[in-house]
């Protein structure tokens, strides 16, 4: 009886724990002459716990990455210095469940949400 209960608890724990994760990066184009340049890129790395945003086109718009954690929190990180290094990043304190990269325009111009 005890071994059955223990097996059920272990299975539930494995089901709730995040699986093996890989880094994920998404680019957003549409900048420059005829929109042929990449405006920036962003994504998730650090075992799905770090979110970053990199502006790669110096047009004054800025670039950001929206994020959502597995516990329901959300936010965004921008690249604070335009197209210069380094990129902006944040460690929200939990695993990231999805993210979206956007140009910082009014309204934001974004790629579809990436589910992890």
mmCIF file with all atom_site columns, C-alpha atoms in Angstrom:
data_model
loop_
_atom_site.group_PDB
_atom_site.id
_atom_site.type_symbol
_atom_site.label_atom_id
_atom_site.label_alt_id
_atom_site.label_comp_id
_atom_site.label_asym_id
_atom_site.label_entity_id
_atom_site.label_seq_id
_atom_site.pdbx_PDB_ins_code
_atom_site.Cartn_x
_atom_site.Cartn_y
_atom_site.Cartn_z
_atom_site.occupancy
_atom_site.B_iso_or_equiv
_atom_site.pdbx_formal_charge
_atom_site.auth_seq_id
_atom_site.auth_comp_id
_atom_site.auth_asym_id
_atom_site.auth_atom_id
_atom_site.pdbx_PDB_model_num
ATOM 1   C CA . UNK A 1 1   ? 0.000  0.000  0.000   1.00 0.00 ? 1   UNK A CA 1
ATOM 2   C CA . UNK A 1 2   ? 2.772  2.422  0.937   1.00 0.00 ? 2   UNK A CA 1
ATOM 3   C CA . UNK A 1 3   ? 4.737  1.702  -2.238  1.00 0.00 ? 3   UNK A CA 1
ATOM 4   C CA . UNK A 1 4   ? 1.651  2.471  -4.370  1.00 0.00 ? 4   UNK A CA 1
ATOM 5   C CA . UNK A 1 5   ? 1.144  5.810  -2.614  1.00 0.00 ? 5   UNK A CA 1
ATOM 6   C CA . UNK A 1 6   ? 4.835  6.624  -2.961  1.00 0.00 ? 6   UNK A CA 1
ATOM 7   C CA . UNK A 1 7   ? 4.732  5.807  -6.677  1.00 0.00 ? 7   UNK A CA 1
ATOM 8   C CA . UNK A 1 8   ? 1.716  8.103  -7.128  1.00 0.00 ? 8   UNK A CA 1
ATOM 9   C CA . UNK A 1 9   ? 3.486  10.968 -5.340  1.00 0.00 ? 9   UNK A CA 1
ATOM 10  C CA . UNK A 1 10  ? 6.665  10.517 -7.377  1.00 0.00 ? 10  UNK A CA 1
ATOM 11  C CA . UNK A 1 11  ? 4.671  10.404 -10.635 1.00 0.00 ? 11  UNK A CA 1
ATOM 12  C CA . UNK A 1 12  ? 2.830  13.598 -9.723  1.00 0.00 ? 12  UNK A CA 1
ATOM 13  C CA . UNK A 1 13  ? 6.123  15.278 -8.858  1.00 0.00 ? 13  UNK A CA 1
ATOM 14  C CA . UNK A 1 14  ? 7.609  14.295 -12.200 1.00 0.00 ? 14  UNK A CA 1
ATOM 15  C CA . UNK A 1 15  ? 4.530  15.563 -13.992 1.00 0.00 ? 15  UNK A CA 1
ATOM 16  C CA . UNK A 1 16  ? 4.721  18.967 -12.273 1.00 0.00 ? 16  UNK A CA 1
ATOM 17  C CA . UNK A 1 17  ? 8.470  19.447 -12.676 1.00 0.00 ? 17  UNK A CA 1
ATOM 18  C CA . UNK A 1 18  ? 9.674  21.245 -15.806 1.00 0.00 ? 18  UNK A CA 1
ATOM 19  C CA . UNK A 1 19  ? 11.169 18.910 -18.378 1.00 0.00 ? 19  UNK A CA 1
ATOM 20  C CA . UNK A 1 20  ? 14.463 19.258 -20.130 1.00 0.00 ? 20  UNK A CA 1
ATOM 21  C CA . UNK A 1 21  ? 14.579 22.696 -21.691 1.00 0.00 ? 21  UNK A CA 1
ATOM 22  C CA . UNK A 1 22  ? 16.458 24.157 -24.599 1.00 0.00 ? 22  UNK A CA 1
ATOM 23  C CA . UNK A 1 23  ? 17.289 27.771 -25.318 1.00 0.00 ? 23  UNK A CA 1
ATOM 24  C CA . UNK A 1 24  ? 14.769 29.538 -27.528 1.00 0.00 ? 24  UNK A CA 1
ATOM 25  C CA . UNK A 1 25  ? 15.320 32.665 -29.658 1.00 0.00 ? 25  UNK A CA 1
ATOM 26  C CA . UNK A 1 26  ? 12.932 34.550 -31.916 1.00 0.00 ? 26  UNK A CA 1
ATOM 27  C CA . UNK A 1 27  ? 13.796 37.283 -34.451 1.00 0.00 ? 27  UNK A CA 1
ATOM 28  C CA . UNK A 1 28  ? 11.550 40.099 -35.654 1.00 0.00 ? 28  UNK A CA 1
ATOM 29  C CA . UNK A 1 29  ? 12.147 41.698 -39.045 1.00 0.00 ? 29  UNK A CA 1
ATOM 30  C CA . UNK A 1 30  ? 10.561 44.617 -40.849 1.00 0.00 ? 30  UNK A CA 1
ATOM 31  C CA . UNK A 1 31  ? 13.204 47.299 -40.304 1.00 0.00 ? 31  UNK A CA 1
ATOM 32  C CA . UNK A 1 32  ? 15.250 49.242 -42.835 1.00 0.00 ? 32  UNK A CA 1
ATOM 33  C CA . UNK A 1 33  ? 14.713 49.810 -46.526 1.00 0.00 ? 33  UNK A CA 1
ATOM 34  C CA . UNK A 1 34  ? 11.689 47.792 -47.656 1.00 0.00 ? 34  UNK A CA 1
ATOM 35  C CA . UNK A 1 35  ? 11.599 46.112 -44.233 1.00 0.00 ? 35  UNK A CA 1
ATOM 36  C CA . UNK A 1 36  ? 14.381 43.691 -45.076 1.00 0.00 ? 36  UNK A CA 1
ATOM 37  C CA . UNK A 1 37  ? 16.460 44.055 -41.900 1.00 0.00 ? 37  UNK A CA 1
ATOM 38  C CA . UNK A 1 38  ? 16.131 42.282 -38.555 1.00 0.00 ? 38  UNK A CA 1
ATOM 39  C CA . UNK A 1 39  ? 14.941 44.755 -35.890 1.00 0.00 ? 39  UNK A CA 1
ATOM 40  C CA . UNK A 1 40  ? 16.011 42.587 -32.984 1.00 0.00 ? 40  UNK A CA 1
ATOM 41  C CA . UNK A 1 41  ? 15.708 39.257 -31.275 1.00 0.00 ? 41  UNK A CA 1
ATOM 42  C CA . UNK A 1 42  ? 14.827 37.939 -27.871 1.00 0.00 ? 42  UNK A CA 1
ATOM 43  C CA . UNK A 1 43  ? 14.124 34.751 -26.086 1.00 0.00 ? 43  UNK A CA 1
ATOM 44  C CA . UNK A 1 44  ? 14.703 32.516 -23.124 1.00 0.00 ? 44  UNK A CA 1
ATOM 45  C CA . UNK A 1 45  ? 17.789 30.675 -21.885 1.00 0.00 ? 45  UNK A CA 1
ATOM 46  C CA . UNK A 1 46  ? 19.383 29.768 -18.555 1.00 0.00 ? 46  UNK A CA 1
ATOM 47  C CA . UNK A 1 47  ? 17.248 26.642 -18.072 1.00 0.00 ? 47  UNK A CA 1
ATOM 48  C CA . UNK A 1 48  ? 14.109 28.632 -19.021 1.00 0.00 ? 48  UNK A CA 1
ATOM 49  C CA . UNK A 1 49  ? 14.681 31.171 -16.259 1.00 0.00 ? 49  UNK A CA 1
ATOM 50  C CA . UNK A 1 50  ? 16.372 34.118 -18.051 1.00 0.00 ? 50  UNK A CA 1
ATOM 51  C CA . UNK A 1 51  ? 14.568 36.353 -20.567 1.00 0.00 ? 51  UNK A CA 1
ATOM 52  C CA . UNK A 1 52  ? 16.481 38.695 -22.877 1.00 0.00 ? 52  UNK A CA 1
ATOM 53  C CA . UNK A 1 53  ? 15.821 41.359 -25.525 1.00 0.00 ? 53  UNK A CA 1
ATOM 54  C CA . UNK A 1 54  ? 18.366 42.581 -28.099 1.00 0.00 ? 54  UNK A CA 1
ATOM 55  C CA . UNK A 1 55  ? 17.751 45.601 -30.319 1.00 0.00 ? 55  UNK A CA 1
ATOM 56  C CA . UNK A 1 56  ? 19.860 45.111 -33.458 1.00 0.00 ? 56  UNK A CA 1
ATOM 57  C CA . UNK A 1 57  ? 18.678 47.982 -35.674 1.00 0.00 ? 57  UNK A CA 1
ATOM 58  C CA . UNK A 1 58  ? 19.414 51.595 -34.676 1.00 0.00 ? 58  UNK A CA 1
ATOM 59  C CA . UNK A 1 59  ? 16.120 53.261 -35.576 1.00 0.00 ? 59  UNK A CA 1
ATOM 60  C CA . UNK A 1 60  ? 15.108 54.732 -32.213 1.00 0.00 ? 60  UNK A CA 1
ATOM 61  C CA . UNK A 1 61  ? 12.151 52.385 -31.698 1.00 0.00 ? 61  UNK A CA 1
ATOM 62  C CA . UNK A 1 62  ? 13.602 49.951 -29.185 1.00 0.00 ? 62  UNK A CA 1
ATOM 63  C CA . UNK A 1 63  ? 12.917 46.268 -28.729 1.00 0.00 ? 63  UNK A CA 1
ATOM 64  C CA . UNK A 1 64  ? 11.404 44.151 -25.958 1.00 0.00 ? 64  UNK A CA 1
ATOM 65  C CA . UNK A 1 65  ? 10.502 40.623 -24.954 1.00 0.00 ? 65  UNK A CA 1
ATOM 66  C CA . UNK A 1 66  ? 7.253  39.894 -23.095 1.00 0.00 ? 66  UNK A CA 1
ATOM 67  C CA . UNK A 1 67  ? 7.294  36.872 -20.758 1.00 0.00 ? 67  UNK A CA 1
ATOM 68  C CA . UNK A 1 68  ? 4.940  34.684 -18.732 1.00 0.00 ? 68  UNK A CA 1
ATOM 69  C CA . UNK A 1 69  ? 5.999  32.339 -15.922 1.00 0.00 ? 69  UNK A CA 1
ATOM 70  C CA . UNK A 1 70  ? 4.529  28.958 -14.998 1.00 0.00 ? 70  UNK A CA 1
ATOM 71  C CA . UNK A 1 71  ? 3.021  30.500 -11.838 1.00 0.00 ? 71  UNK A CA 1
ATOM 72  C CA . UNK A 1 72  ? 1.047  33.096 -13.852 1.00 0.00 ? 72  UNK A CA 1
ATOM 73  C CA . UNK A 1 73  ? 3.222  36.186 -13.512 1.00 0.00 ? 73  UNK A CA 1
ATOM 74  C CA . UNK A 1 74  ? 4.085  38.274 -16.568 1.00 0.00 ? 74  UNK A CA 1
ATOM 75  C CA . UNK A 1 75  ? 6.159  41.250 -17.594 1.00 0.00 ? 75  UNK A CA 1
ATOM 76  C CA . UNK A 1 76  ? 8.612  42.435 -20.185 1.00 0.00 ? 76  UNK A CA 1
ATOM 77  C CA . UNK A 1 77  ? 12.245 43.364 -20.546 1.00 0.00 ? 77  UNK A CA 1
ATOM 78  C CA . UNK A 1 78  ? 13.570 45.928 -22.992 1.00 0.00 ? 78  UNK A CA 1
ATOM 79  C CA . UNK A 1 79  ? 16.983 46.588 -24.417 1.00 0.00 ? 79  UNK A CA 1
ATOM 80  C CA . UNK A 1 80  ? 17.887 49.766 -22.482 1.00 0.00 ? 80  UNK A CA 1
ATOM 81  C CA . UNK A 1 81  ? 20.627 51.081 -24.781 1.00 0.00 ? 81  UNK A CA 1
ATOM 82  C CA . UNK A 1 82  ? 19.225 50.753 -28.290 1.00 0.00 ? 82  UNK A CA 1
ATOM 83  C CA . UNK A 1 83  ? 21.263 48.761 -30.781 1.00 0.00 ? 83  UNK A CA 1
ATOM 84  C CA . UNK A 1 84  ? 24.409 48.874 -28.611 1.00 0.00 ? 84  UNK A CA 1
ATOM 85  C CA . UNK A 1 85  ? 25.727 45.950 -26.530 1.00 0.00 ? 85  UNK A CA 1
ATOM 86  C CA . UNK A 1 86  ? 24.785 44.517 -24.083 1.00 0.00 ? 86  UNK A CA 1
ATOM 87  C CA . UNK A 1 87  ? 21.229 43.282 -24.460 1.00 0.00 ? 87  UNK A CA 1
ATOM 88  C CA . UNK A 1 88  ? 18.617 43.700 -21.722 1.00 0.00 ? 88  UNK A CA 1
ATOM 89  C CA . UNK A 1 89  ? 17.796 40.705 -19.532 1.00 0.00 ? 89  UNK A CA 1
ATOM 90  C CA . UNK A 1 90  ? 15.833 39.682 -16.460 1.00 0.00 ? 90  UNK A CA 1
ATOM 91  C CA . UNK A 1 91  ? 15.570 36.588 -14.248 1.00 0.00 ? 91  UNK A CA 1
ATOM 92  C CA . UNK A 1 92  ? 11.864 36.603 -13.192 1.00 0.00 ? 92  UNK A CA 1
ATOM 93  C CA . UNK A 1 93  ? 12.386 34.024 -10.427 1.00 0.00 ? 93  UNK A CA 1
ATOM 94  C CA . UNK A 1 94  ? 10.524 31.083 -11.938 1.00 0.00 ? 94  UNK A CA 1
ATOM 95  C CA . UNK A 1 95  ? 10.397 29.041 -15.136 1.00 0.00 ? 95  UNK A CA 1
ATOM 96  C CA . UNK A 1 96  ? 9.198  30.835 -18.262 1.00 0.00 ? 96  UNK A CA 1
ATOM 97  C CA . UNK A 1 97  ? 6.195  29.214 -19.947 1.00 0.00 ? 97  UNK A CA 1
ATOM 98  C CA . UNK A 1 98  ? 5.971  31.483 -23.006 1.00 0.00 ? 98  UNK A CA 1
ATOM 99  C CA . UNK A 1 99  ? 7.416  34.657 -24.499 1.00 0.00 ? 99  UNK A CA 1
ATOM 100 C CA . UNK A 1 100 ? 6.892  37.099 -27.349 1.00 0.00 ? 100 UNK A CA 1
ATOM 101 C CA . UNK A 1 101 ? 9.299  39.531 -29.048 1.00 0.00 ? 101 UNK A CA 1
ATOM 102 C CA . UNK A 1 102 ? 8.102  43.007 -30.066 1.00 0.00 ? 102 UNK A CA 1
ATOM 103 C CA . UNK A 1 103 ? 9.234  46.290 -31.560 1.00 0.00 ? 103 UNK A CA 1
ATOM 104 C CA . UNK A 1 104 ? 8.626  49.031 -29.023 1.00 0.00 ? 104 UNK A CA 1
ATOM 105 C CA . UNK A 1 105 ? 6.254  51.048 -31.209 1.00 0.00 ? 105 UNK A CA 1
ATOM 106 C CA . UNK A 1 106 ? 2.734  52.336 -30.491 1.00 0.00 ? 106 UNK A CA 1
ATOM 107 C CA . UNK A 1 107 ? 1.079  49.851 -30.668 1.00 0.00 ? 107 UNK A CA 1
ATOM 108 C CA . UNK A 1 108 ? 3.729  47.158 -30.263 1.00 0.00 ? 108 UNK A CA 1
ATOM 109 C CA . UNK A 1 109 ? 4.509  45.132 -33.394 1.00 0.00 ? 109 UNK A CA 1
ATOM 110 C CA . UNK A 1 110 ? 5.061  41.541 -32.291 1.00 0.00 ? 110 UNK A CA 1
ATOM 111 C CA . UNK A 1 111 ? 5.729  38.026 -33.512 1.00 0.00 ? 111 UNK A CA 1
ATOM 112 C CA . UNK A 1 112 ? 3.359  35.298 -32.341 1.00 0.00 ? 112 UNK A CA 1
ATOM 113 C CA . UNK A 1 113 ? 3.782  34.029 -28.779 1.00 0.00 ? 113 UNK A CA 1
ATOM 114 C CA . UNK A 1 114 ? 6.286  31.170 -28.388 1.00 0.00 ? 114 UNK A CA 1
ATOM 115 C CA . UNK A 1 115 ? 5.069  28.455 -25.986 1.00 0.00 ? 115 UNK A CA 1
ATOM 116 C CA . UNK A 1 116 ? 7.839  26.566 -24.259 1.00 0.00 ? 116 UNK A CA 1
#
